[in-house]
PDB file of C-alpha atoms in Angstrom:
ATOM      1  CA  UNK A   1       0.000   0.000   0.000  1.00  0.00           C
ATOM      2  CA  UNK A   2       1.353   3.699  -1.215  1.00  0.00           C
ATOM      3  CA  UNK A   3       1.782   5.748   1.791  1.00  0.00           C
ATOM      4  CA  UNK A   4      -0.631   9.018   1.398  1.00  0.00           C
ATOM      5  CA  UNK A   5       0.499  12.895   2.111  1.00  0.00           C
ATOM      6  CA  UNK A   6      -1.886  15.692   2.509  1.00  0.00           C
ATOM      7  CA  UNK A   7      -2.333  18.161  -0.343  1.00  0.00           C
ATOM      8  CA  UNK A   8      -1.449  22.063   1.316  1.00  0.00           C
ATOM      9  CA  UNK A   9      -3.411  23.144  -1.346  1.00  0.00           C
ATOM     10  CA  UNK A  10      -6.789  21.699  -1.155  1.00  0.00           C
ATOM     11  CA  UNK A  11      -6.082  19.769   2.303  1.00  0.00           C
ATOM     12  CA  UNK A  12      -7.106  16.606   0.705  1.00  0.00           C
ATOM     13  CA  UNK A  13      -5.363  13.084   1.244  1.00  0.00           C
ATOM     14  CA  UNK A  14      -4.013  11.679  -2.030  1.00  0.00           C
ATOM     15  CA  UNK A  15      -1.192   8.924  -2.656  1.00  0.00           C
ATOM     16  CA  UNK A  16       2.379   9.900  -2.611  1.00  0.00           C
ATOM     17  CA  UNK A  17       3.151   9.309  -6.346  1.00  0.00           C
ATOM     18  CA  UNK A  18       0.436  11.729  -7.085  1.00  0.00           C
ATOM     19  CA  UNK A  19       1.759  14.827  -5.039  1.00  0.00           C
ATOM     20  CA  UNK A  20       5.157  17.097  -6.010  1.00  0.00           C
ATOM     21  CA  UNK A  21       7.319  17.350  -2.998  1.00  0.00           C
ATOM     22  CA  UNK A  22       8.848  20.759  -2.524  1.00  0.00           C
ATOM     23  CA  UNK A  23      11.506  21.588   0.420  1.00  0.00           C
ATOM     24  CA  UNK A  24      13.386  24.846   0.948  1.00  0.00           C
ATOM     25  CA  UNK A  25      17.027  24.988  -0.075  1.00  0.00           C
ATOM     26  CA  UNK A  26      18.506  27.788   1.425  1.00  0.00           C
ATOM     27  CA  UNK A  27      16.717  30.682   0.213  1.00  0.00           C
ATOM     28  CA  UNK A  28      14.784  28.835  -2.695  1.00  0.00           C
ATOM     29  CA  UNK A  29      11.614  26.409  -2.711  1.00  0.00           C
ATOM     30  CA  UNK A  30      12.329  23.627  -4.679  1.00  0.00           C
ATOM     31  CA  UNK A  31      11.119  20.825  -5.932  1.00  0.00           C
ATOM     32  CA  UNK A  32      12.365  17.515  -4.393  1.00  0.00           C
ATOM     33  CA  UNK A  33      10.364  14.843  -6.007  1.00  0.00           C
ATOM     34  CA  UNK A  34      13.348  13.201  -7.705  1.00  0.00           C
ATOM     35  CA  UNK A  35      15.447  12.502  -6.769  1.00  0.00           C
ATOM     36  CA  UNK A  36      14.175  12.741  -2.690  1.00  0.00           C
ATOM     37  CA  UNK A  37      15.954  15.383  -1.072  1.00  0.00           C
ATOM     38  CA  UNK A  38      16.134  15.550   2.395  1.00  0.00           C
ATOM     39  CA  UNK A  39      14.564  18.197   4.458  1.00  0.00           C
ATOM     40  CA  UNK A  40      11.091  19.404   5.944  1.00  0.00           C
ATOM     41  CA  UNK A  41       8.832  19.088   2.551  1.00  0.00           C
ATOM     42  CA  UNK A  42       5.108  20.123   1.412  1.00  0.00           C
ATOM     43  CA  UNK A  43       2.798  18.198  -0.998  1.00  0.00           C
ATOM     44  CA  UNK A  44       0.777  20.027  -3.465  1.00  0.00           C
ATOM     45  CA  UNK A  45      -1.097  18.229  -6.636  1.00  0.00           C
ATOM     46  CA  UNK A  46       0.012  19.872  -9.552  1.00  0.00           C
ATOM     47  CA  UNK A  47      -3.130  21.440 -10.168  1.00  0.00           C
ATOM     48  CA  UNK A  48      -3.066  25.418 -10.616  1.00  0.00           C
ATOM     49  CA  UNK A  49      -6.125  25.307  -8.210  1.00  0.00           C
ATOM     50  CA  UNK A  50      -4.085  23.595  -5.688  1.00  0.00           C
ATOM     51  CA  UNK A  51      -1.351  26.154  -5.868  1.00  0.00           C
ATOM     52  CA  UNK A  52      -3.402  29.068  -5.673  1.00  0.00           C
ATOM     53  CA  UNK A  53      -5.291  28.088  -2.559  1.00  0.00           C
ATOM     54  CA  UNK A  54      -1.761  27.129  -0.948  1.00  0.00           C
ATOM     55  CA  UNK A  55      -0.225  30.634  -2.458  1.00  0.00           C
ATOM     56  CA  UNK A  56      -3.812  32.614  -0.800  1.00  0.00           C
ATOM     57  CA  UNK A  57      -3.344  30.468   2.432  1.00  0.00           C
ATOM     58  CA  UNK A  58       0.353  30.828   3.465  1.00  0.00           C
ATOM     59  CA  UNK A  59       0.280  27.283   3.592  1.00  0.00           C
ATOM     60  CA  UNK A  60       3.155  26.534   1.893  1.00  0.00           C
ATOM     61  CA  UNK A  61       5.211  28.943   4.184  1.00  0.00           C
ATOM     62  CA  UNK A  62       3.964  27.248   7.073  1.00  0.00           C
ATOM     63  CA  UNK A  63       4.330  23.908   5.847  1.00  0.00           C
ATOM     64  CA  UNK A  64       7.537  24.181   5.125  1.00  0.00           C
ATOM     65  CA  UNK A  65       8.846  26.552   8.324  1.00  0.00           C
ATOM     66  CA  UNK A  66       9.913  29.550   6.627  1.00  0.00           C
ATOM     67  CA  UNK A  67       9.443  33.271   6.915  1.00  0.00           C
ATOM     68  CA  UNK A  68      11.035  33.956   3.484  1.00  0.00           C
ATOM     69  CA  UNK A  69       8.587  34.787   0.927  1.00  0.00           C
ATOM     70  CA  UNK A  70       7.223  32.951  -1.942  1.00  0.00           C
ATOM     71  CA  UNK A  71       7.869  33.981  -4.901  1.00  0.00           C
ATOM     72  CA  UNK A  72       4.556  32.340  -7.181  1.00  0.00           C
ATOM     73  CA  UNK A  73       5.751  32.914 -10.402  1.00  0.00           C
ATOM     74  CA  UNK A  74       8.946  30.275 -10.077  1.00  0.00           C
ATOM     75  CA  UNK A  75       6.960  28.273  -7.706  1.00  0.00           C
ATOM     76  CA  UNK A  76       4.367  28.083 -10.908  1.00  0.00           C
ATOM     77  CA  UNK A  77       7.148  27.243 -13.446  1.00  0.00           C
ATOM     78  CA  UNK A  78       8.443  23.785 -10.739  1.00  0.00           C
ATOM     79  CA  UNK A  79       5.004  22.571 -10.124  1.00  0.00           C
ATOM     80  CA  UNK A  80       3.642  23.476 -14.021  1.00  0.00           C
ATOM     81  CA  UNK A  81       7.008  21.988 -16.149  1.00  0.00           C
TER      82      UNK A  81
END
């Protein structure tokens, strides 16, 4: 059985292999699908309705334990490629 993550976006529950993994690497969010970098990550679908509730939210900044902004337009262009 796939272990599940929570969305930050929509807050739903969806299978691992189904979710982009981003973690913050030292001023940047990136994405850390693959290969699985280590740190504290965040789950988002990559759906741009996801990304703009987690953008409207904060979520992502709390997710992820940073008080360094986000910047939307290169978090678009890792979760939209």
């Amino acid at each position: 059985m796939e272990p599940e993550r929570t969305c930050t976006g929509c807050r739903t529950r969806a299978p691992q292999s189904t979710l982009e993994r981003f973690v913050v690497a030292g001023d940047l969010i990136v994405r850390a699908t693959a290969p699985r970098l280590a740190g504290r990550g965040a789950y988002l679908h990559p759906r741009r309705r996801c990304l703009d509730q987690a953008l409207k939210r904060g979520a992502l900044q709390r997710a992820l334990h940073t008080t360094k902004p986000v910047d939307p337009d290169a978090l678009e262009g890792l979760v939209f490629r």
